[in-house]
Amino acid sequence: MTRPVFRFAPSPNGQLHLGHAYSALLNRDMAREAGGRFLLRMEDIDVTRCTPELEHGVLRDLAWLGLNWEKPVRRQSNHFDDYRVALDRLIDADLVYPAFMTRGEVRARIAEFEAGGDRWRRDPDGAPVYPGEDRHMTSRERQNLFDEGTPFAWRLDMAAAIAHVGSRLDWNETGQGPEGETGLVPAKPEDWGDVVIARKEIPASYHLSVVVDDALQGITHVVRGRDLFHATAVHRVLQELLGLPVPDYHHHDLVLDNDGRKLSKSRGDTSLAALRESGATPDDITRMIGAPSSAV
Ligand code: GLU
């Protein structure tokens, strides 16, 4: 039997905080318990926000926590060609389209609609779904915009993708969704609308790179925060369209601050580096997050 493969996949666009420590230690412990492998992956496709210094900090924090991972570490920014191949397959199958509306245009479109009294549809993260009118552009109109150098993103034509898949998708959830979903969970990709699959300059979005990498690295168990539970529906569709294997998913509790809010890199919440500098030990971190790490 092949060994289970787990991964911790941080984005080095800020300092790691207690929530990352929880996720990393849980991955390590679940891998140990299953007699599996533990990989680390740097999700740094956003090359403007992810820096070598931040990546260095991530590696230092994880080593300080006592984690060991297999080398070499896969760094997504070194593998844009892999995502390009997957993107080209979706382009050839006519399942993605160039979306030209700017954020401001989307906002205006929605404000106009909502002025009529109805609420525009939101995705599971609370963001308005993309209007998708440019799905119906003629190839001539598209070409003109390309020629003018108008920025665009490749978006999945979700309705076409669902029709192409042809059957309802699900996944095996060994953790829990926000509503306690567990076991065989039905995927609802339609709730997301036309998600971004790639950008003009970067041939991958999070959704595309995560499914390509999980497959390329032979990941059998995805263990990550509950905030990504609903995104799994998008990942299932992409796996089906690209013929990729489906790992088990385990969405875990989020570490909340004293006000019950999710920790965030941007708010500069309790970073591991700051805690270490103020004298905390790795054992203190384990105690603070209540991770089952020392039990295994
Ligand atoms: N890179 C993502 C993050 O830092 C995690 C992706 C995943 O585990 O699927 O939130």
mmCIF file of C-alpha atoms and ligand atoms in Angstrom:
data_model
loop_
_atom_site.group_PDB
_atom_site.id
_atom_site.type_symbol
_atom_site.label_atom_id
_atom_site.label_comp_id
_atom_site.label_asym_id
_atom_site.label_seq_id
_atom_site.Cartn_x
_atom_site.Cartn_y
_atom_site.Cartn_z
ATOM 1 C CA MET A 1 0.000 0.000 0.000
ATOM 2 C CA THR A 2 1.253 3.492 -0.767
ATOM 3 C CA ARG A 3 1.829 5.748 2.200
ATOM 4 C CA PRO A 4 -0.615 8.588 2.892
ATOM 5 C CA VAL A 5 0.762 12.028 2.000
ATOM 6 C CA PHE A 6 -0.104 15.180 3.962
ATOM 7 C CA ARG A 7 0.958 18.751 3.282
ATOM 8 C CA PHE A 8 1.006 22.123 4.996
ATOM 9 C CA ALA A 9 0.738 24.844 2.339
ATOM 10 C CA PRO A 10 1.235 28.372 3.712
ATOM 11 C CA SER A 11 1.380 31.514 1.586
ATOM 12 C CA PRO A 12 4.502 33.476 2.547
ATOM 13 C CA ASN A 13 2.755 36.844 2.262
ATOM 14 C CA GLY A 14 2.993 37.653 5.954
ATOM 15 C CA GLN A 15 4.139 36.202 9.249
ATOM 16 C CA LEU A 16 2.714 32.919 10.490
ATOM 17 C CA HIS A 17 0.362 33.165 13.455
ATOM 18 C CA LEU A 18 -1.145 30.732 15.940
ATOM 19 C CA GLY A 19 -3.681 29.504 13.372
ATOM 20 C CA HIS A 20 -0.871 28.383 11.076
ATOM 21 C CA ALA A 21 0.890 26.650 13.968
ATOM 22 C CA TYR A 22 -2.315 24.733 14.693
ATOM 23 C CA SER A 23 -2.717 23.656 11.067
ATOM 24 C CA ALA A 24 0.934 22.680 10.616
ATOM 25 C CA LEU A 25 1.083 20.676 13.856
ATOM 26 C CA LEU A 26 -2.222 18.938 13.137
ATOM 27 C CA ASN A 27 -0.958 17.944 9.668
ATOM 28 C CA ARG A 28 2.264 16.617 11.168
ATOM 29 C CA ASP A 29 0.381 14.650 13.834
ATOM 30 C CA MET A 30 -2.160 13.200 11.439
ATOM 31 C CA ALA A 31 0.655 12.171 9.087
ATOM 32 C CA ARG A 32 2.488 10.481 11.974
ATOM 33 C CA GLU A 33 -0.616 8.686 13.133
ATOM 34 C CA ALA A 34 -1.324 7.413 9.626
ATOM 35 C CA GLY A 35 2.313 6.393 9.081
ATOM 36 C CA GLY A 36 2.358 8.930 6.267
ATOM 37 C CA ARG A 37 4.654 11.559 4.771
ATOM 38 C CA PHE A 38 4.548 15.260 5.631
ATOM 39 C CA LEU A 39 5.321 17.843 2.934
ATOM 40 C CA LEU A 40 5.593 21.609 3.025
ATOM 41 C CA ARG A 41 4.551 23.706 0.034
ATOM 42 C CA MET A 42 5.076 27.431 -0.458
ATOM 43 C CA GLU A 43 1.975 28.907 -2.093
ATOM 44 C CA ASP A 44 3.655 32.017 -3.456
ATOM 45 C CA ILE A 45 1.977 32.597 -6.832
ATOM 46 C CA ASP A 46 1.334 36.189 -5.765
ATOM 47 C CA VAL A 47 4.915 37.231 -6.391
ATOM 48 C CA THR A 48 4.215 40.834 -5.411
ATOM 49 C CA ARG A 49 3.114 39.969 -1.857
ATOM 50 C CA CYS A 50 5.260 36.887 -1.220
ATOM 51 C CA THR A 51 8.904 37.711 -0.554
ATOM 52 C CA PRO A 52 12.041 35.620 0.135
ATOM 53 C CA GLU A 53 12.283 37.291 3.576
ATOM 54 C CA LEU A 54 8.756 36.232 4.493
ATOM 55 C CA GLU A 55 9.430 32.707 3.209
ATOM 56 C CA HIS A 56 12.575 32.600 5.306
ATOM 57 C CA GLY A 57 10.491 33.626 8.332
ATOM 58 C CA VAL A 58 7.954 30.864 7.636
ATOM 59 C CA LEU A 59 10.702 28.232 7.487
ATOM 60 C CA ARG A 60 12.284 29.558 10.675
ATOM 61 C CA ASP A 61 8.970 29.547 12.576
ATOM 62 C CA LEU A 62 8.102 26.000 11.474
ATOM 63 C CA ALA A 63 11.548 24.680 12.377
ATOM 64 C CA TRP A 64 11.279 26.414 15.757
ATOM 65 C CA LEU A 65 7.980 24.599 16.366
ATOM 66 C CA GLY A 66 9.902 21.353 15.887
ATOM 67 C CA LEU A 67 8.493 20.402 12.495
ATOM 68 C CA ASN A 68 10.405 18.308 9.966
ATOM 69 C CA TRP A 69 9.363 18.168 6.354
ATOM 70 C CA GLU A 70 10.639 16.478 3.231
ATOM 71 C CA LYS A 71 13.041 18.421 1.024
ATOM 72 C CA PRO A 72 12.995 20.007 -1.456
ATOM 73 C CA VAL A 73 10.044 22.204 -0.612
ATOM 74 C CA ARG A 74 7.807 22.807 -3.625
ATOM 75 C CA ARG A 75 7.627 26.534 -4.326
ATOM 76 C CA GLN A 76 4.708 27.369 -6.629
ATOM 77 C CA SER A 77 6.496 30.302 -8.262
ATOM 78 C CA ASN A 78 8.985 27.775 -9.720
ATOM 79 C CA HIS A 79 6.208 25.814 -11.414
ATOM 80 C CA PHE A 80 4.150 28.255 -13.443
ATOM 81 C CA ASP A 81 4.564 25.948 -16.458
ATOM 82 C CA ASP A 82 2.567 23.213 -14.707
ATOM 83 C CA TYR A 83 -0.353 25.577 -14.136
ATOM 84 C CA ARG A 84 -0.099 26.876 -17.695
ATOM 85 C CA VAL A 85 -0.588 23.330 -19.042
ATOM 86 C CA ALA A 86 -3.746 22.917 -16.939
ATOM 87 C CA LEU A 87 -5.005 26.369 -17.937
ATOM 88 C CA ASP A 88 -4.449 25.595 -21.629
ATOM 89 C CA ARG A 89 -6.543 22.457 -21.303
ATOM 90 C CA LEU A 90 -9.404 24.497 -19.860
ATOM 91 C CA ILE A 91 -9.010 27.131 -22.598
ATOM 92 C CA ASP A 92 -9.025 24.431 -25.304
ATOM 93 C CA ALA A 93 -12.161 22.889 -23.808
ATOM 94 C CA ASP A 94 -13.820 26.336 -23.852
ATOM 95 C CA LEU A 95 -14.494 26.161 -20.129
ATOM 96 C CA VAL A 96 -12.801 29.447 -19.225
ATOM 97 C CA TYR A 97 -13.217 32.905 -20.708
ATOM 98 C CA PRO A 98 -11.266 36.158 -20.474
ATOM 99 C CA ALA A 99 -13.060 38.423 -18.001
ATOM 100 C CA PHE A 100 -12.356 42.110 -18.516
ATOM 101 C CA MET A 101 -14.512 43.862 -15.908
ATOM 102 C CA THR A 102 -12.475 45.780 -13.343
ATOM 103 C CA ARG A 103 -13.381 45.689 -9.647
ATOM 104 C CA GLY A 104 -14.860 49.157 -9.982
ATOM 105 C CA GLU A 105 -17.025 48.101 -12.937
ATOM 106 C CA VAL A 106 -18.267 45.069 -11.019
ATOM 107 C CA ARG A 107 -19.109 47.261 -8.015
ATOM 108 C CA ALA A 108 -20.981 49.717 -10.212
ATOM 109 C CA ARG A 109 -22.880 46.933 -11.965
ATOM 110 C CA ILE A 110 -23.978 45.493 -8.636
ATOM 111 C CA ALA A 111 -24.879 48.863 -7.135
ATOM 112 C CA GLU A 112 -27.065 49.528 -10.175
ATOM 113 C CA PHE A 113 -28.783 46.168 -9.751
ATOM 114 C CA GLU A 114 -29.251 46.535 -6.010
ATOM 115 C CA ALA A 115 -30.680 50.048 -6.465
ATOM 116 C CA GLY A 116 -33.650 48.200 -7.946
ATOM 117 C CA GLY A 117 -34.287 46.625 -4.532
ATOM 118 C CA ASP A 118 -32.962 43.096 -5.138
ATOM 119 C CA ARG A 119 -29.773 41.749 -3.595
ATOM 120 C CA TRP A 120 -27.011 40.576 -5.906
ATOM 121 C CA ARG A 121 -25.923 37.000 -5.299
ATOM 122 C CA ARG A 122 -22.909 36.544 -2.953
ATOM 123 C CA ASP A 123 -20.476 33.612 -2.934
ATOM 124 C CA PRO A 124 -19.792 31.512 0.200
ATOM 125 C CA ASP A 125 -17.063 34.000 1.214
ATOM 126 C CA GLY A 126 -19.572 36.844 0.989
ATOM 127 C CA ALA A 127 -18.144 38.404 -2.182
ATOM 128 C CA PRO A 128 -20.518 39.280 -5.045
ATOM 129 C CA VAL A 129 -20.452 36.648 -7.794
ATOM 130 C CA TYR A 130 -18.919 37.881 -11.041
ATOM 131 C CA PRO A 131 -21.539 39.309 -13.433
ATOM 132 C CA GLY A 132 -20.083 37.256 -16.291
ATOM 133 C CA GLU A 133 -21.508 39.315 -19.118
ATOM 134 C CA ASP A 134 -18.236 39.075 -21.059
ATOM 135 C CA ARG A 135 -18.852 35.321 -21.322
ATOM 136 C CA HIS A 136 -20.932 36.178 -24.377
ATOM 137 C CA MET A 137 -18.468 38.458 -26.202
ATOM 138 C CA THR A 138 -17.740 37.751 -29.829
ATOM 139 C CA SER A 139 -14.212 36.639 -30.653
ATOM 140 C CA ARG A 140 -13.786 39.925 -32.505
ATOM 141 C CA GLU A 141 -14.671 41.975 -29.409
ATOM 142 C CA ARG A 142 -12.262 39.882 -27.365
ATOM 143 C CA GLN A 143 -9.492 40.293 -29.897
ATOM 144 C CA ASN A 144 -9.927 44.056 -29.871
ATOM 145 C CA LEU A 145 -9.545 44.148 -26.099
ATOM 146 C CA PHE A 146 -6.496 41.851 -26.249
ATOM 147 C CA ASP A 147 -4.964 44.083 -28.902
ATOM 148 C CA GLU A 148 -5.544 47.160 -26.755
ATOM 149 C CA GLY A 149 -3.738 45.397 -23.895
ATOM 150 C CA THR A 150 -6.809 45.520 -21.618
ATOM 151 C CA PRO A 151 -6.083 43.569 -18.416
ATOM 152 C CA PHE A 152 -8.181 40.438 -17.870
ATOM 153 C CA ALA A 153 -8.455 37.307 -15.762
ATOM 154 C CA TRP A 154 -9.363 33.833 -16.963
ATOM 155 C CA ARG A 155 -12.590 32.836 -15.227
ATOM 156 C CA LEU A 156 -14.195 29.426 -15.143
ATOM 157 C CA ASP A 157 -17.548 29.320 -16.921
ATOM 158 C CA MET A 158 -19.086 27.547 -13.948
ATOM 159 C CA ALA A 159 -22.372 26.598 -15.633
ATOM 160 C CA ALA A 160 -20.479 25.099 -18.583
ATOM 161 C CA ALA A 161 -18.040 23.339 -16.244
ATOM 162 C CA ILE A 162 -20.859 21.775 -14.211
ATOM 163 C CA ALA A 163 -22.612 20.665 -17.405
ATOM 164 C CA HIS A 164 -19.329 19.216 -18.681
ATOM 165 C CA VAL A 165 -18.832 17.216 -15.462
ATOM 166 C CA GLY A 166 -22.378 15.958 -15.848
ATOM 167 C CA SER A 167 -22.941 14.499 -12.385
ATOM 168 C CA ARG A 168 -23.140 15.844 -8.846
ATOM 169 C CA LEU A 169 -19.791 15.866 -7.102
ATOM 170 C CA ASP A 170 -18.941 15.169 -3.490
ATOM 171 C CA TRP A 171 -15.937 14.623 -1.283
ATOM 172 C CA ASN A 172 -15.030 12.678 1.827
ATOM 173 C CA GLU A 173 -14.833 15.082 4.753
ATOM 174 C CA THR A 174 -13.091 13.668 7.813
ATOM 175 C CA GLY A 175 -13.255 16.982 9.683
ATOM 176 C CA GLN A 176 -16.243 19.305 9.688
ATOM 177 C CA GLY A 177 -17.752 22.119 7.670
ATOM 178 C CA PRO A 178 -19.210 25.296 9.236
ATOM 179 C CA GLU A 179 -22.618 23.613 9.585
ATOM 180 C CA GLY A 180 -21.155 20.400 10.956
ATOM 181 C CA GLU A 181 -20.986 18.764 7.514
ATOM 182 C CA THR A 182 -18.989 15.559 7.630
ATOM 183 C CA GLY A 183 -18.662 12.249 5.772
ATOM 184 C CA LEU A 184 -19.678 12.306 2.126
ATOM 185 C CA VAL A 185 -20.361 15.993 1.480
ATOM 186 C CA PRO A 186 -22.153 17.192 -1.694
ATOM 187 C CA ALA A 187 -20.182 19.875 -3.563
ATOM 188 C CA LYS A 188 -22.064 23.053 -4.524
ATOM 189 C CA PRO A 189 -19.740 24.766 -7.003
ATOM 190 C CA GLU A 190 -22.662 26.734 -8.453
ATOM 191 C CA ASP A 191 -22.614 28.874 -5.275
ATOM 192 C CA TRP A 192 -19.294 30.384 -6.407
ATOM 193 C CA GLY A 193 -20.152 31.549 -9.907
ATOM 194 C CA ASP A 194 -17.317 32.164 -12.360
ATOM 195 C CA VAL A 195 -14.207 32.013 -10.155
ATOM 196 C CA VAL A 196 -10.787 33.289 -11.270
ATOM 197 C CA ILE A 197 -8.592 30.502 -12.627
ATOM 198 C CA ALA A 198 -5.625 32.554 -13.810
ATOM 199 C CA ARG A 199 -4.566 36.132 -14.378
ATOM 200 C CA LYS A 200 -3.064 37.734 -17.419
ATOM 201 C CA GLU A 201 0.428 37.816 -15.905
ATOM 202 C CA ILE A 202 0.169 34.761 -13.613
ATOM 203 C CA PRO A 203 -1.084 31.503 -15.190
ATOM 204 C CA ALA A 204 -2.745 30.316 -11.984
ATOM 205 C CA SER A 205 -5.057 31.339 -9.182
ATOM 206 C CA TYR A 206 -5.128 29.663 -5.784
ATOM 207 C CA HIS A 207 -7.880 27.280 -6.960
ATOM 208 C CA LEU A 208 -5.955 26.055 -9.993
ATOM 209 C CA SER A 209 -2.516 25.763 -8.396
ATOM 210 C CA VAL A 210 -3.799 23.968 -5.311
ATOM 211 C CA VAL A 211 -5.499 21.155 -7.274
ATOM 212 C CA VAL A 212 -2.601 20.788 -9.718
ATOM 213 C CA ASP A 213 -0.049 20.627 -6.904
ATOM 214 C CA ASP A 214 -2.044 18.302 -4.681
ATOM 215 C CA ALA A 215 -2.198 15.898 -7.639
ATOM 216 C CA LEU A 216 1.455 16.325 -8.690
ATOM 217 C CA GLN A 217 2.640 15.784 -5.138
ATOM 218 C CA GLY A 218 0.381 12.762 -4.641
ATOM 219 C CA ILE A 219 -1.402 14.346 -1.674
ATOM 220 C CA THR A 220 -3.916 11.890 -0.220
ATOM 221 C CA HIS A 221 -5.073 13.995 2.766
ATOM 222 C CA VAL A 222 -5.727 17.723 2.666
ATOM 223 C CA VAL A 223 -5.857 19.084 6.217
ATOM 224 C CA ARG A 224 -6.604 22.816 6.362
ATOM 225 C CA GLY A 225 -8.718 25.464 8.071
ATOM 226 C CA ARG A 226 -12.504 25.472 7.957
ATOM 227 C CA ASP A 227 -12.410 28.800 6.068
ATOM 228 C CA LEU A 228 -11.511 26.752 2.961
ATOM 229 C CA PHE A 229 -14.322 24.210 3.365
ATOM 230 C CA HIS A 230 -16.603 25.730 0.715
ATOM 231 C CA ALA A 231 -13.719 26.276 -1.726
ATOM 232 C CA THR A 232 -13.436 22.486 -1.892
ATOM 233 C CA ALA A 233 -16.463 22.502 -4.218
ATOM 234 C CA VAL A 234 -14.435 24.506 -6.764
ATOM 235 C CA HIS A 235 -11.488 22.163 -6.282
ATOM 236 C CA ARG A 236 -13.691 19.140 -6.947
ATOM 237 C CA VAL A 237 -14.892 20.607 -10.247
ATOM 238 C CA LEU A 238 -11.347 21.368 -11.374
ATOM 239 C CA GLN A 239 -10.162 17.875 -10.391
ATOM 240 C CA GLU A 240 -12.956 16.383 -12.467
ATOM 241 C CA LEU A 241 -12.275 18.610 -15.485
ATOM 242 C CA LEU A 242 -8.547 17.882 -15.368
ATOM 243 C CA GLY A 243 -8.849 14.176 -14.521
ATOM 244 C CA LEU A 244 -7.032 14.506 -11.184
ATOM 245 C CA PRO A 245 -7.297 12.179 -8.171
ATOM 246 C CA VAL A 246 -9.423 13.298 -5.210
ATOM 247 C CA PRO A 247 -7.803 13.427 -1.770
ATOM 248 C CA ASP A 248 -9.719 13.145 1.504
ATOM 249 C CA TYR A 249 -10.384 16.518 3.106
ATOM 250 C CA HIS A 250 -10.183 17.433 6.767
ATOM 251 C CA HIS A 251 -11.253 20.985 7.606
ATOM 252 C CA HIS A 252 -10.253 21.906 11.121
ATOM 253 C CA ASP A 253 -11.265 24.510 13.710
ATOM 254 C CA LEU A 254 -9.898 28.009 13.301
ATOM 255 C CA VAL A 255 -7.933 29.617 16.103
ATOM 256 C CA LEU A 256 -9.904 32.712 17.125
ATOM 257 C CA ASP A 257 -8.762 35.835 18.944
ATOM 258 C CA ASN A 258 -10.262 36.940 22.266
ATOM 259 C CA ASP A 259 -13.135 38.641 20.440
ATOM 260 C CA GLY A 260 -13.970 35.456 18.551
ATOM 261 C CA ARG A 261 -12.533 36.730 15.268
ATOM 262 C CA LYS A 262 -10.374 34.721 12.891
ATOM 263 C CA LEU A 263 -6.679 35.579 13.218
ATOM 264 C CA SER A 264 -5.260 37.339 10.208
ATOM 265 C CA LYS A 265 -1.844 38.185 8.855
ATOM 266 C CA SER A 266 -2.963 41.644 7.797
ATOM 267 C CA ARG A 267 -4.165 42.631 11.277
ATOM 268 C CA GLY A 268 -0.728 41.652 12.610
ATOM 269 C CA ASP A 269 -2.278 39.265 15.131
ATOM 270 C CA THR A 270 -0.134 37.232 17.483
ATOM 271 C CA SER A 271 2.614 36.207 15.102
ATOM 272 C CA LEU A 272 4.797 33.269 16.064
ATOM 273 C CA ALA A 273 7.883 35.459 15.648
ATOM 274 C CA ALA A 274 6.541 38.053 18.101
ATOM 275 C CA LEU A 275 5.592 35.363 20.609
ATOM 276 C CA ARG A 276 9.038 33.801 20.328
ATOM 277 C CA GLU A 277 10.729 37.159 20.808
ATOM 278 C CA SER A 278 8.659 37.788 23.913
ATOM 279 C CA GLY A 279 9.983 34.546 25.396
ATOM 280 C CA ALA A 280 7.322 31.946 24.464
ATOM 281 C CA THR A 281 8.522 28.381 23.880
ATOM 282 C CA PRO A 282 7.128 25.891 21.344
ATOM 283 C CA ASP A 283 5.402 24.137 24.263
ATOM 284 C CA ASP A 284 3.703 27.412 25.190
ATOM 285 C CA ILE A 285 2.410 27.643 21.606
ATOM 286 C CA THR A 286 1.047 24.092 21.756
ATOM 287 C CA ARG A 287 -0.720 24.962 25.009
ATOM 288 C CA MET A 288 -2.144 28.201 23.593
ATOM 289 C CA ILE A 289 -3.696 26.506 20.578
ATOM 290 C CA GLY A 290 -4.676 23.294 22.307
ATOM 291 C CA ALA A 291 -3.293 21.295 19.382
ATOM 292 C CA PRO A 292 -3.067 17.568 19.968
ATOM 293 C CA SER A 293 0.602 17.678 18.997
ATOM 294 C CA SER A 294 2.246 16.384 22.148
ATOM 295 C CA ALA A 295 -0.311 13.602 22.514
ATOM 296 C CA VAL A 296 0.916 11.685 19.479
HETATM 297 N N1 GLU B 1 -2.182 28.673 0.930
HETATM 298 C C1 GLU B 1 -3.439 28.612 1.606
HETATM 299 C C2 GLU B 1 -3.409 29.526 2.802
HETATM 300 O O1 GLU B 1 -2.332 29.877 3.280
HETATM 301 C C3 GLU B 1 -3.805 27.222 2.079
HETATM 302 C C4 GLU B 1 -4.214 26.368 0.950
HETATM 303 C C5 GLU B 1 -4.678 24.970 1.304
HETATM 304 O O2 GLU B 1 -4.294 24.431 2.360
HETATM 305 O O3 GLU B 1 -5.376 24.400 0.495
HETATM 306 O O4 GLU B 1 -4.457 29.893 3.278
#
